[in-house]
Coordinates of C-alpha atoms and ligand atoms in Angstrom, one line a residue:
M1 CA 47.9 -19.8 -64.6
I2 CA 51.7 -19.7 -64.6
E3 CA 51.6 -16.0 -66.5
S4 CA 50.3 -14.6 -63.2
I5 CA 52.2 -16.8 -60.7
F6 CA 54.3 -13.9 -59.6
K7 CA 52.5 -11.0 -57.5
S8 CA 53.0 -7.4 -56.8
E9 CA 53.9 -6.9 -53.1
E10 CA 50.7 -5.7 -52.0
D11 CA 49.0 -8.9 -52.9
I12 CA 51.8 -10.6 -50.9
P13 CA 50.3 -11.2 -47.2
K14 CA 52.3 -8.7 -44.8
E15 CA 53.4 -11.7 -42.5
Y16 CA 55.4 -13.2 -45.3
I17 CA 57.2 -10.1 -46.8
P18 CA 60.7 -10.7 -45.7
T19 CA 63.0 -8.0 -44.1
K20 CA 64.3 -5.7 -46.8
N21 CA 67.6 -6.4 -48.0
I22 CA 69.3 -8.4 -45.2
I23 CA 72.6 -7.6 -44.9
Q24 CA 74.8 -10.2 -43.1
K25 CA 78.2 -9.5 -42.4
E26 CA 78.5 -11.7 -39.1
Y27 CA 80.2 -15.1 -39.3
L28 CA 81.1 -17.1 -36.2
I29 CA 84.7 -18.3 -35.4
N30 CA 85.9 -19.1 -32.0
G31 CA 82.9 -17.8 -30.1
E32 CA 83.2 -14.3 -31.6
M33 CA 80.6 -12.8 -34.0
R34 CA 83.2 -11.4 -36.4
I35 CA 82.1 -8.7 -39.0
W36 CA 83.1 -9.1 -42.4
D37 CA 84.1 -5.8 -44.5
G38 CA 85.2 -7.4 -47.8
P39 CA 82.8 -8.2 -50.9
L40 CA 79.4 -9.8 -50.1
N41 CA 77.3 -12.3 -52.1
E42 CA 74.0 -11.2 -53.2
V43 CA 71.3 -13.5 -52.3
M44 CA 68.5 -13.8 -54.8
S45 CA 65.1 -15.2 -54.2
P46 CA 63.7 -17.8 -56.9
I47 CA 60.3 -15.4 -56.4
F48 CA 59.9 -12.4 -58.8
V49 CA 57.7 -9.5 -57.6
K50 CA 55.5 -7.6 -60.2
E51 CA 56.7 -4.1 -60.2
K52 CA 55.5 -1.1 -62.7
E53 CA 58.4 -1.7 -65.0
G54 CA 57.6 -5.6 -65.2
L55 CA 58.8 -8.8 -63.1
K56 CA 61.7 -8.2 -60.8
Q57 CA 63.4 -11.0 -59.2
R58 CA 63.6 -10.2 -55.3
V59 CA 66.8 -9.5 -53.8
L60 CA 66.7 -11.0 -50.3
G61 CA 70.3 -9.7 -49.2
S62 CA 73.8 -10.6 -49.0
T63 CA 76.2 -13.0 -47.2
P64 CA 80.0 -12.6 -46.7
L65 CA 82.3 -13.8 -49.4
L66 CA 84.9 -15.1 -46.9
T67 CA 88.3 -16.0 -48.3
E68 CA 90.9 -18.8 -47.3
K69 CA 92.3 -16.6 -44.5
E70 CA 89.0 -16.7 -42.8
S71 CA 88.3 -20.4 -43.2
M72 CA 91.8 -21.2 -41.8
Q73 CA 91.0 -19.2 -38.7
A74 CA 87.8 -21.2 -38.5
L75 CA 90.1 -24.2 -38.7
D76 CA 92.5 -23.1 -36.2
A77 CA 89.7 -22.2 -33.9
A78 CA 88.1 -26.0 -34.3
V79 CA 91.6 -27.5 -33.9
A80 CA 92.4 -25.6 -30.7
A81 CA 88.9 -26.4 -29.3
Y82 CA 89.6 -30.0 -30.0
D83 CA 93.2 -29.6 -28.7
M84 CA 94.1 -33.2 -29.9
G85 CA 91.2 -34.7 -27.9
H86 CA 92.1 -32.9 -24.7
G87 CA 89.8 -30.1 -25.2
Y88 CA 87.2 -28.9 -23.0
W89 CA 84.2 -30.2 -25.5
P90 CA 85.7 -33.7 -26.5
T91 CA 86.4 -34.6 -22.7
L92 CA 83.1 -33.3 -21.4
S93 CA 80.8 -35.7 -20.1
V94 CA 77.9 -36.9 -22.4
G95 CA 75.5 -35.5 -19.9
S96 CA 76.9 -32.0 -20.2
R97 CA 77.1 -32.0 -24.1
I98 CA 73.3 -33.0 -24.0
E99 CA 72.6 -29.8 -22.1
Y100 CA 74.4 -27.6 -24.2
I101 CA 72.4 -29.2 -27.4
E102 CA 69.2 -28.6 -25.5
R103 CA 70.0 -25.1 -24.5
F104 CA 70.7 -24.5 -28.2
L105 CA 67.2 -26.1 -29.3
S106 CA 65.4 -24.2 -27.2
K107 CA 66.8 -20.9 -28.6
M108 CA 66.6 -22.4 -32.3
K109 CA 62.6 -23.1 -31.6
E110 CA 62.1 -19.2 -30.8
K111 CA 63.4 -18.4 -34.6
R112 CA 60.9 -20.9 -36.2
S113 CA 59.0 -18.2 -38.1
K114 CA 61.9 -16.1 -39.4
V115 CA 63.7 -19.5 -40.7
V116 CA 60.4 -20.7 -42.3
N117 CA 59.7 -17.5 -44.0
L118 CA 63.4 -17.5 -45.4
L119 CA 63.0 -21.1 -46.5
M120 CA 60.1 -20.2 -48.6
W121 CA 61.8 -17.1 -50.1
E122 CA 65.4 -18.7 -50.6
I123 CA 64.6 -21.8 -51.9
G124 CA 60.8 -21.7 -52.8
K125 CA 59.4 -24.4 -50.4
N126 CA 56.0 -24.1 -49.7
L127 CA 54.8 -23.3 -46.4
K128 CA 53.8 -26.5 -45.2
D129 CA 57.0 -28.2 -46.3
S130 CA 59.0 -25.5 -44.8
E131 CA 57.3 -25.8 -41.5
K132 CA 57.7 -29.5 -41.5
E133 CA 61.5 -29.2 -42.5
F134 CA 61.9 -26.9 -39.2
D135 CA 59.7 -29.1 -36.8
R136 CA 61.5 -32.5 -38.3
T137 CA 64.9 -30.9 -37.6
C138 CA 63.7 -30.1 -33.9
D139 CA 62.4 -33.8 -33.6
Y140 CA 65.7 -35.0 -35.0
I141 CA 67.5 -33.1 -32.5
E142 CA 65.6 -34.5 -29.7
D143 CA 65.7 -38.1 -30.9
T144 CA 69.4 -37.6 -31.3
V145 CA 69.5 -36.7 -27.6
K146 CA 67.3 -39.8 -26.6
G147 CA 69.7 -41.9 -28.9
L148 CA 72.9 -40.8 -27.1
K149 CA 71.1 -41.5 -23.8
E150 CA 70.4 -45.1 -24.9
L151 CA 73.9 -45.5 -26.4
D152 CA 75.5 -44.2 -23.1
R153 CA 73.3 -46.7 -20.8
R154 CA 74.5 -49.6 -23.2
S155 CA 78.2 -48.7 -23.2
S156 CA 78.2 -48.2 -19.1
G157 CA 78.6 -52.0 -18.3
F158 CA 81.7 -54.1 -18.6
E159 CA 82.1 -57.4 -20.7
V160 CA 84.1 -60.2 -20.1
E161 CA 85.2 -62.3 -22.9
Q162 CA 87.9 -65.1 -23.2
G163 CA 89.6 -63.9 -19.9
V164 CA 89.4 -60.4 -20.8
I165 CA 87.3 -57.8 -19.2
G166 CA 86.9 -54.5 -21.0
Q167 CA 84.6 -51.5 -21.1
I168 CA 83.6 -50.1 -24.9
R169 CA 82.6 -46.4 -25.3
R170 CA 82.5 -44.1 -28.4
V171 CA 84.6 -40.9 -28.3
P172 CA 84.7 -38.2 -31.1
L173 CA 86.8 -38.3 -34.2
G174 CA 88.3 -34.9 -34.1
V175 CA 87.4 -31.7 -36.4
A176 CA 84.6 -32.2 -38.8
L177 CA 83.3 -30.2 -41.8
C178 CA 79.6 -29.9 -42.3
M179 CA 77.9 -29.1 -45.4
G180 CA 74.3 -29.7 -46.6
P181 CA 72.4 -29.2 -49.8
Y182 CA 70.0 -26.4 -50.9
N183 CA 67.0 -28.4 -51.0
Y184 CA 67.0 -29.3 -47.4
P185 CA 69.3 -26.6 -46.0
L186 CA 68.4 -26.8 -42.2
N187 CA 67.4 -30.4 -42.0
E188 CA 70.1 -32.3 -43.8
T189 CA 72.6 -30.0 -42.6
F190 CA 71.6 -30.4 -39.0
S191 CA 71.4 -34.1 -39.5
T192 CA 75.1 -34.2 -39.5
L193 CA 76.1 -31.1 -37.7
I194 CA 74.2 -32.0 -34.5
P195 CA 75.4 -35.5 -34.1
A196 CA 79.2 -34.4 -34.8
L197 CA 78.7 -31.8 -32.0
I198 CA 76.9 -34.2 -29.7
M199 CA 79.4 -36.7 -29.9
G200 CA 82.3 -34.2 -28.8
N201 CA 83.9 -33.3 -32.3
T202 CA 84.4 -29.7 -33.1
V203 CA 82.9 -28.4 -36.2
I204 CA 83.2 -25.9 -39.0
F205 CA 79.9 -25.6 -40.5
K206 CA 79.5 -23.8 -44.2
P207 CA 75.6 -23.3 -45.1
A208 CA 74.4 -24.8 -48.5
K209 CA 74.7 -22.6 -51.9
F210 CA 70.8 -21.5 -51.4
G211 CA 69.2 -21.2 -48.1
V212 CA 72.1 -19.5 -46.7
L213 CA 70.3 -16.3 -45.0
L214 CA 67.9 -18.5 -42.9
I215 CA 71.0 -19.6 -41.0
K216 CA 71.4 -16.0 -39.7
P217 CA 68.5 -16.0 -37.3
L218 CA 70.3 -19.1 -35.7
L219 CA 73.9 -17.6 -35.6
Q220 CA 73.4 -15.8 -32.2
A221 CA 71.7 -19.1 -30.6
F222 CA 74.9 -21.2 -32.0
Q223 CA 77.3 -18.4 -30.2
E224 CA 75.5 -18.4 -27.1
S225 CA 75.0 -22.2 -26.7
F226 CA 78.4 -23.5 -27.4
P227 CA 82.0 -23.0 -25.9
A228 CA 84.3 -21.1 -28.2
G229 CA 85.7 -22.9 -31.4
V230 CA 83.4 -25.7 -31.1
I231 CA 81.2 -24.5 -33.6
N232 CA 82.3 -22.3 -36.5
I233 CA 80.4 -21.2 -39.2
I234 CA 81.8 -19.5 -42.6
Y235 CA 80.3 -18.4 -45.8
G236 CA 81.8 -17.8 -49.2
R237 CA 82.8 -19.8 -52.3
G238 CA 83.4 -23.5 -52.0
R239 CA 86.7 -23.2 -54.0
A240 CA 88.1 -20.7 -51.6
T241 CA 86.9 -21.7 -48.4
V242 CA 86.4 -25.4 -48.4
G243 CA 89.2 -26.3 -50.7
A244 CA 91.9 -24.8 -48.3
L245 CA 90.4 -26.7 -45.4
M246 CA 90.7 -30.2 -47.1
A247 CA 94.2 -29.3 -48.4
S248 CA 95.4 -28.5 -44.7
G249 CA 95.0 -32.2 -43.8
K250 CA 93.9 -31.2 -40.5
L251 CA 90.0 -32.2 -40.8
D252 CA 89.1 -35.6 -39.6
V253 CA 85.6 -35.8 -40.8
F254 CA 83.9 -34.7 -44.0
A255 CA 80.1 -34.5 -43.9
F256 CA 78.7 -33.6 -47.3
I257 CA 75.3 -33.8 -48.7
G258 CA 75.3 -32.7 -52.2
T259 CA 76.8 -34.0 -55.7
N260 CA 78.9 -36.7 -56.4
K261 CA 81.4 -34.3 -58.5
G262 CA 81.6 -31.7 -55.5
A263 CA 82.4 -34.7 -53.3
N264 CA 84.9 -36.1 -55.6
D265 CA 86.9 -32.7 -56.0
L266 CA 87.0 -32.0 -52.5
K267 CA 87.9 -35.3 -51.0
K268 CA 90.9 -35.7 -53.3
L269 CA 92.4 -32.6 -52.0
H270 CA 93.0 -34.1 -48.5
P271 CA 96.5 -35.2 -48.2
K272 CA 95.8 -37.9 -45.7
P273 CA 93.0 -40.0 -47.1
H274 CA 93.1 -42.6 -44.4
R275 CA 92.6 -40.0 -41.8
L276 CA 89.6 -38.7 -43.2
R277 CA 86.3 -40.3 -42.8
S278 CA 83.6 -39.1 -45.2
I279 CA 79.8 -39.3 -44.6
L280 CA 78.4 -38.5 -48.0
G281 CA 74.8 -38.1 -49.3
L282 CA 75.1 -37.8 -53.1
D283 CA 73.2 -37.9 -56.5
A284 CA 70.2 -40.6 -57.1
K285 CA 68.0 -41.7 -60.0
N286 CA 65.6 -43.7 -58.0
P287 CA 63.1 -45.5 -60.6
A288 CA 59.5 -46.7 -59.8
I289 CA 58.7 -50.0 -61.4
V290 CA 55.0 -50.1 -61.9
L291 CA 53.8 -54.0 -62.7
P292 CA 50.8 -55.0 -64.7
D293 CA 48.9 -55.9 -61.5
A294 CA 49.7 -52.7 -59.4
D295 CA 46.8 -51.0 -57.6
M296 CA 46.6 -48.0 -60.2
D297 CA 45.4 -45.5 -57.3
V298 CA 48.1 -46.1 -55.1
A299 CA 50.6 -46.2 -57.9
I300 CA 49.5 -42.8 -59.3
D301 CA 49.2 -41.3 -55.9
E302 CA 52.9 -42.1 -55.0
C303 CA 54.4 -41.4 -58.1
I304 CA 52.8 -37.9 -58.1
A305 CA 54.1 -37.1 -54.4
G306 CA 57.4 -39.1 -55.4
S307 CA 58.3 -37.5 -58.6
L308 CA 56.9 -33.8 -58.0
S309 CA 56.9 -33.1 -54.1
F310 CA 59.1 -29.8 -53.9
N311 CA 59.2 -30.0 -57.7
G312 CA 61.2 -33.1 -57.8
Q313 CA 64.2 -31.6 -56.0
R314 CA 64.7 -34.3 -53.5
C315 CA 67.5 -36.5 -53.8
T316 CA 65.1 -39.4 -52.9
A317 CA 62.5 -38.0 -55.7
L318 CA 61.5 -40.8 -58.3
K319 CA 63.4 -39.7 -61.2
I320 CA 62.0 -42.2 -63.6
L321 CA 58.8 -44.4 -63.9
F322 CA 58.9 -47.7 -65.6
L323 CA 55.4 -48.6 -66.8
H324 CA 54.3 -52.1 -68.3
S325 CA 52.9 -51.5 -71.7
S326 CA 49.8 -53.2 -70.9
I327 CA 48.8 -50.6 -68.3
V328 CA 50.8 -47.4 -69.7
E329 CA 48.1 -45.7 -71.4
E330 CA 45.8 -45.8 -68.5
F331 CA 48.5 -44.6 -66.2
N332 CA 49.6 -41.9 -68.3
Q333 CA 46.0 -40.4 -68.8
R334 CA 45.3 -40.5 -65.2
F335 CA 48.7 -39.3 -63.9
I336 CA 48.6 -36.3 -66.3
E337 CA 45.3 -35.4 -65.2
R338 CA 46.6 -35.3 -61.6
V339 CA 49.9 -33.5 -62.6
N340 CA 47.5 -30.5 -64.1
A341 CA 45.8 -30.3 -61.4
L342 CA 48.4 -29.7 -59.1
K343 CA 48.4 -25.9 -57.8
A344 CA 51.3 -23.5 -58.9
G345 CA 51.9 -20.6 -57.1
L346 CA 53.9 -18.9 -54.5
P347 CA 55.1 -20.9 -51.4
W348 CA 52.8 -19.3 -48.8
E349 CA 49.4 -19.6 -50.9
D350 CA 47.0 -22.2 -49.7
G351 CA 47.4 -25.7 -51.2
V352 CA 50.3 -24.8 -53.6
S353 CA 52.7 -27.7 -54.6
L354 CA 54.5 -26.4 -57.5
T355 CA 56.8 -23.1 -56.9
P356 CA 59.5 -21.4 -58.6
L357 CA 62.9 -23.0 -58.7
P358 CA 66.1 -21.7 -56.9
E359 CA 69.0 -22.7 -59.4
P360 CA 69.9 -20.1 -62.0
G361 CA 69.8 -21.7 -65.3
K362 CA 67.5 -24.4 -64.3
V363 CA 64.7 -23.8 -66.5
D364 CA 67.2 -23.7 -69.4
Y365 CA 68.7 -27.2 -68.3
L366 CA 65.2 -28.5 -67.9
N367 CA 64.1 -27.2 -71.5
D368 CA 67.5 -28.9 -72.7
L369 CA 66.2 -32.1 -71.2
V370 CA 62.9 -31.8 -72.9
E371 CA 64.4 -31.0 -76.3
D372 CA 66.9 -33.8 -76.4
A373 CA 64.3 -36.2 -75.5
G374 CA 62.1 -34.9 -78.1
E375 CA 65.0 -35.6 -80.5
H376 CA 64.9 -39.1 -79.6
G377 CA 61.3 -39.6 -79.7
A378 CA 59.5 -38.4 -76.6
A379 CA 56.9 -35.8 -76.2
I380 CA 55.2 -33.9 -73.5
I381 CA 52.1 -35.7 -72.9
N382 CA 50.4 -33.1 -70.4
E383 CA 48.9 -30.2 -71.6
G384 CA 50.9 -26.9 -70.6
G385 CA 53.8 -29.3 -69.5
G386 CA 57.0 -27.6 -69.8
A387 CA 55.7 -24.0 -70.0
S388 CA 57.8 -21.8 -68.1
N389 CA 57.7 -18.2 -66.6
E390 CA 61.2 -16.9 -65.4
T391 CA 62.1 -19.3 -62.4
F392 CA 58.7 -21.4 -62.8
F393 CA 58.7 -24.4 -64.8
F394 CA 55.5 -26.5 -65.2
P395 CA 56.4 -30.2 -64.8
A396 CA 56.6 -32.0 -68.2
V397 CA 55.7 -35.5 -68.3
L398 CA 57.7 -37.3 -71.1
Y399 CA 56.5 -40.4 -72.9
P400 CA 58.0 -42.8 -74.2
V401 CA 61.3 -42.5 -72.8
N402 CA 64.3 -44.3 -73.9
E403 CA 68.1 -45.2 -73.3
K404 CA 69.1 -42.6 -76.1
M405 CA 68.0 -39.7 -74.0
K406 CA 69.6 -37.6 -71.4
V407 CA 66.8 -37.7 -68.9
Y408 CA 67.2 -41.5 -69.0
T409 CA 70.2 -41.3 -66.8
E410 CA 70.7 -37.6 -65.8
E411 CA 69.6 -36.6 -62.5
Q412 CA 67.0 -34.0 -63.3
F413 CA 66.4 -32.7 -59.8
G414 CA 63.4 -30.9 -61.0
P415 CA 59.8 -31.0 -62.3
I416 CA 60.3 -33.5 -65.3
V417 CA 58.7 -37.0 -65.2
P418 CA 60.1 -39.4 -67.7
I419 CA 58.1 -42.4 -68.3
V420 CA 59.7 -45.6 -69.9
P421 CA 57.3 -48.4 -71.3
Y422 CA 58.4 -51.9 -70.7
D423 CA 57.3 -55.4 -71.9
D424 CA 59.8 -57.6 -70.0
E425 CA 60.7 -56.5 -66.4
Q426 CA 64.4 -57.5 -67.4
E427 CA 64.6 -54.3 -69.0
A428 CA 63.7 -52.3 -65.5
I429 CA 66.0 -54.7 -63.9
D430 CA 69.1 -53.9 -66.2
Y431 CA 68.4 -50.2 -65.6
V432 CA 69.0 -50.5 -62.0
V433 CA 71.8 -52.8 -62.2
N434 CA 73.8 -50.7 -64.8
S435 CA 72.8 -47.5 -63.1
N436 CA 75.8 -45.4 -61.5
F437 CA 73.5 -44.8 -58.5
G438 CA 71.8 -47.0 -55.8
Q439 CA 69.8 -44.8 -53.5
Q440 CA 66.4 -46.4 -53.5
L441 CA 63.6 -47.9 -55.7
S442 CA 60.0 -48.4 -55.7
I443 CA 57.8 -51.5 -56.8
F444 CA 54.3 -51.2 -57.5
S445 CA 52.6 -54.6 -57.4
N446 CA 49.8 -56.8 -55.7
D447 CA 51.2 -60.0 -56.1
S448 CA 53.0 -61.1 -53.2
K449 CA 55.0 -63.5 -55.3
T450 CA 56.2 -61.0 -57.9
I451 CA 57.3 -58.6 -55.1
G452 CA 59.1 -61.2 -53.0
R453 CA 61.1 -62.1 -56.2
L454 CA 61.9 -58.5 -56.9
V455 CA 63.1 -57.6 -53.4
D456 CA 65.6 -60.5 -53.8
V457 CA 66.6 -59.2 -57.1
F458 CA 67.3 -55.6 -55.9
S459 CA 68.4 -56.2 -52.5
N460 CA 72.1 -56.2 -53.5
Q461 CA 71.3 -53.0 -55.8
V462 CA 69.9 -50.1 -53.6
G463 CA 69.9 -49.0 -50.1
R464 CA 66.1 -49.1 -49.4
I465 CA 63.3 -50.9 -51.5
N466 CA 59.8 -49.4 -51.1
I467 CA 56.7 -51.5 -51.7
N468 CA 53.7 -49.7 -53.2
A469 CA 55.2 -46.4 -51.7
Q470 CA 57.4 -43.6 -53.0
C471 CA 60.9 -43.3 -52.1
Q472 CA 61.9 -41.4 -48.9
R473 CA 64.1 -40.7 -46.4
G474 CA 62.0 -40.9 -43.4
P475 CA 61.6 -42.0 -40.6
D476 CA 64.6 -40.7 -39.5
T477 CA 65.2 -43.5 -37.4
F478 CA 65.7 -45.8 -40.2
P479 CA 68.8 -46.1 -42.1
F480 CA 69.3 -43.8 -44.9
N481 CA 72.1 -44.8 -47.4
G482 CA 73.0 -45.6 -50.9
R483 CA 75.2 -47.7 -52.9
K484 CA 77.7 -46.9 -55.6
D485 CA 77.9 -43.1 -56.5
S486 CA 75.0 -42.3 -54.2
A487 CA 76.4 -42.4 -50.9
E488 CA 79.2 -43.1 -48.5
G489 CA 78.4 -44.2 -44.9
T490 CA 74.7 -44.7 -43.4
L491 CA 72.8 -41.8 -41.7
S492 CA 69.6 -42.3 -39.2
V493 CA 69.6 -40.9 -35.7
S494 CA 71.4 -43.9 -34.3
D495 CA 73.7 -44.3 -37.2
A496 CA 74.7 -40.9 -37.3
L497 CA 76.0 -41.1 -33.7
R498 CA 78.2 -44.1 -34.7
V499 CA 79.7 -42.5 -37.8
F500 CA 81.0 -39.5 -35.9
S501 CA 82.5 -41.5 -33.4
I502 CA 84.7 -44.4 -32.9
R503 CA 84.6 -47.2 -30.3
I504 CA 87.3 -47.3 -27.8
L505 CA 88.1 -50.3 -25.8
V506 CA 89.9 -50.4 -22.3
A507 CA 90.8 -53.8 -21.6
A508 CA 92.6 -55.8 -18.9
K509 CA 93.3 -59.5 -18.0
Y510 CA 90.3 -60.8 -16.1
N511 CA 92.0 -61.7 -12.6
D512 CA 92.1 -60.5 -9.3
S513 CA 94.4 -57.5 -9.6
S514 CA 92.7 -56.2 -12.5
K515 CA 89.4 -56.5 -10.8
Q516 CA 90.7 -54.6 -7.7
I517 CA 91.9 -51.7 -9.9
I518 CA 88.9 -51.5 -12.1
N519 CA 86.7 -51.6 -8.8
D520 CA 88.7 -48.7 -7.2
I521 CA 88.8 -46.6 -10.3
V522 CA 85.2 -47.0 -10.8
S523 CA 84.0 -46.7 -6.9
N524 CA 86.4 -43.8 -6.2
G525 CA 85.3 -41.8 -9.6
E526 CA 89.0 -41.8 -10.8
S527 CA 88.0 -41.8 -14.6
A528 CA 85.3 -40.1 -16.8
F529 CA 85.8 -43.0 -19.1
L530 CA 85.7 -46.0 -17.2
T531 CA 82.6 -45.6 -15.1
R532 CA 79.2 -47.3 -14.6
D533 CA 77.2 -43.8 -14.5
Y534 CA 74.8 -43.2 -17.1
I535 CA 72.3 -40.5 -17.9
F536 CA 68.5 -41.2 -17.6
Ligands
LIG1 O1 67.1 -34.6 -50.6 C1 67.3 -35.7 -50.1 C2 66.5 -35.9 -48.8 O2 67.1 -36.6 -47.8 C3 65.2 -36.5 -49.0 O3 64.5 -36.5 -47.8 O4 62.6 -38.3 -48.6 O5 62.3 -36.8 -46.5 O6 62.3 -35.8 -48.8 P1 62.9 -36.8 -48.0

C-alpha cells in the first residue's frame, strides 16, 4: 500500500537511521582538508518520515556551495601536481601508482556500511542494490589494477618493424575532471576516476547532484592515500564551479556521465576543443523488441528487470517495449500482474524493489508524461499504476503507445513502461534508426534466423545488442558505449585505461649503434620509460 509507504522513525531499524544532520564543510584541495564557511546546500532525502504533524521529508545534512574561486584553486592544485607531465604522480612507476590505489581501496572498504546506508537515504536505492554498487566498485578497482599490470606486461617489450625498433607505452593525458550521475553516484564516478588516477592523470572530482554526502566517508581515505594535488574534491553548483574549470582551457580530460544537454553546455566552454578528450556516458532510450515467437516467460522476466530495476533510473533501462500485436495481449496481461506484484517500500525493507525517487519534481514530470500519453490514446493498464505519494510513484504501464506521445521519444528515466504494438518489425527498426540515441537494445525471439537478421540490421545502430536479455552495462570487462547522442568513447576495465592515456613511441633505426644505446639504457636502468621491467 503506497499510502503507508513512509514510516515513523520508531519503525525504521536502528542500524539504518542515518546520523542526524550531517553538516559537511570539508572539501579536499591540494591534499588539505579545507573547511568552508560560506553557504551550504541542503541535502534532502527522497524518504519522508511520519511525524505527529504528518509526513516530513528527511533532511540529511548539507554540503559546501563552493564558488568559482575554490574550483580554480582545485584546478591550480591539479595543474601543479601534474606539472606539465613532470610532477611526481605522472612520472611515478606503474607499480608505485598501483600501491597508492590499493591503499585507497583498503581504506574505502572500511567505509562500506556508511556509504551503503547513505546510498539508500540519498537516492533511495534498495539495500541489495546499494551493497552491489559498493562491492561492484571495489571489484572494478581490483580489476583495473589487474588490467594495468597486464597492459604493463604487454608494453615491456620492443618491436622491430621495417628497420625501426620501438617501444610503445601508455602515458597520462594531464588534468582530468570527473563527474558521475546520481543513479550510480559511487560506481559510475569511480569507473572514470580510478582509471584516470591510475594512469597518472591528476583529477578534480565533483560528486553527482544527489548521492553527495556518501562521498564524505571517503574524503579522508582520498586525503590519506594520495599525494597532494593528485585528487581534488569540490562541491557546489555546476555553473559556478565546473563552468569556470572548462572555460580555463586547462583541462585535458572531461569524463562526464549525465545528460547530453549537460555535456554539450560544458564542452563548448572549453576554448581549445582539440586539447580536450571527452569520455561521455549520456542519455538513452533502449527498446526491447519482442517477436511473435519469443519465449514469453523469458521476455517478461527480462522486461520487468530491464524496465523497473531501481525504478527505471538506469541509463541502460528498457525505456520502450515493442510487442508484436499477435502476442501483445497475453504479454500485457502477464506483465502487469508481475508489475503489481513488485514490492514497494523503503530501501532497507526485505524484498523491496520500488522505492521513492530522488529528483525533485520527478513525480510531476511522470504525471505529465502519462497525461500526454492519455491525450493521444494510451491508458495506464495496470491497476494502481501512476498512483503517487510524495516522492513515490507506482509504475505506470502505458498502452498502446504511439509516436505522437512524448514518452515515445523522451527518456523517462523513471517507472513508466510504454508498450508499442507493431505488426511489421520495420516499425521497430525505423524507431531505432531514427532515434537520437544508440546505446543498446534487446531482441526477444527463439528463431535463430530472425535473430541473425536483426543483429545485422542493428549492428550499425547501437553499442550492444542483447539477445533474450535485458540491456545492461556489465560485465564491466565488456565494452560499454553508445552511438549518436548516447556516448563518446568506450568504457570497460581495459578501455578506460586506454581512454585516460595516450600511446607514446620511442623509436630508433634498427642498427648496431641504436641497439647498443638501447641495450645500455635498459641494462643500466637509465630510463623509467625505456625498460623491460614489468610488474607481476
Ligand atoms: O545508468 C547507467 C548504468 O551504466 C547502468 O548500469 O546496466 O549495470 O545498471 P547497469
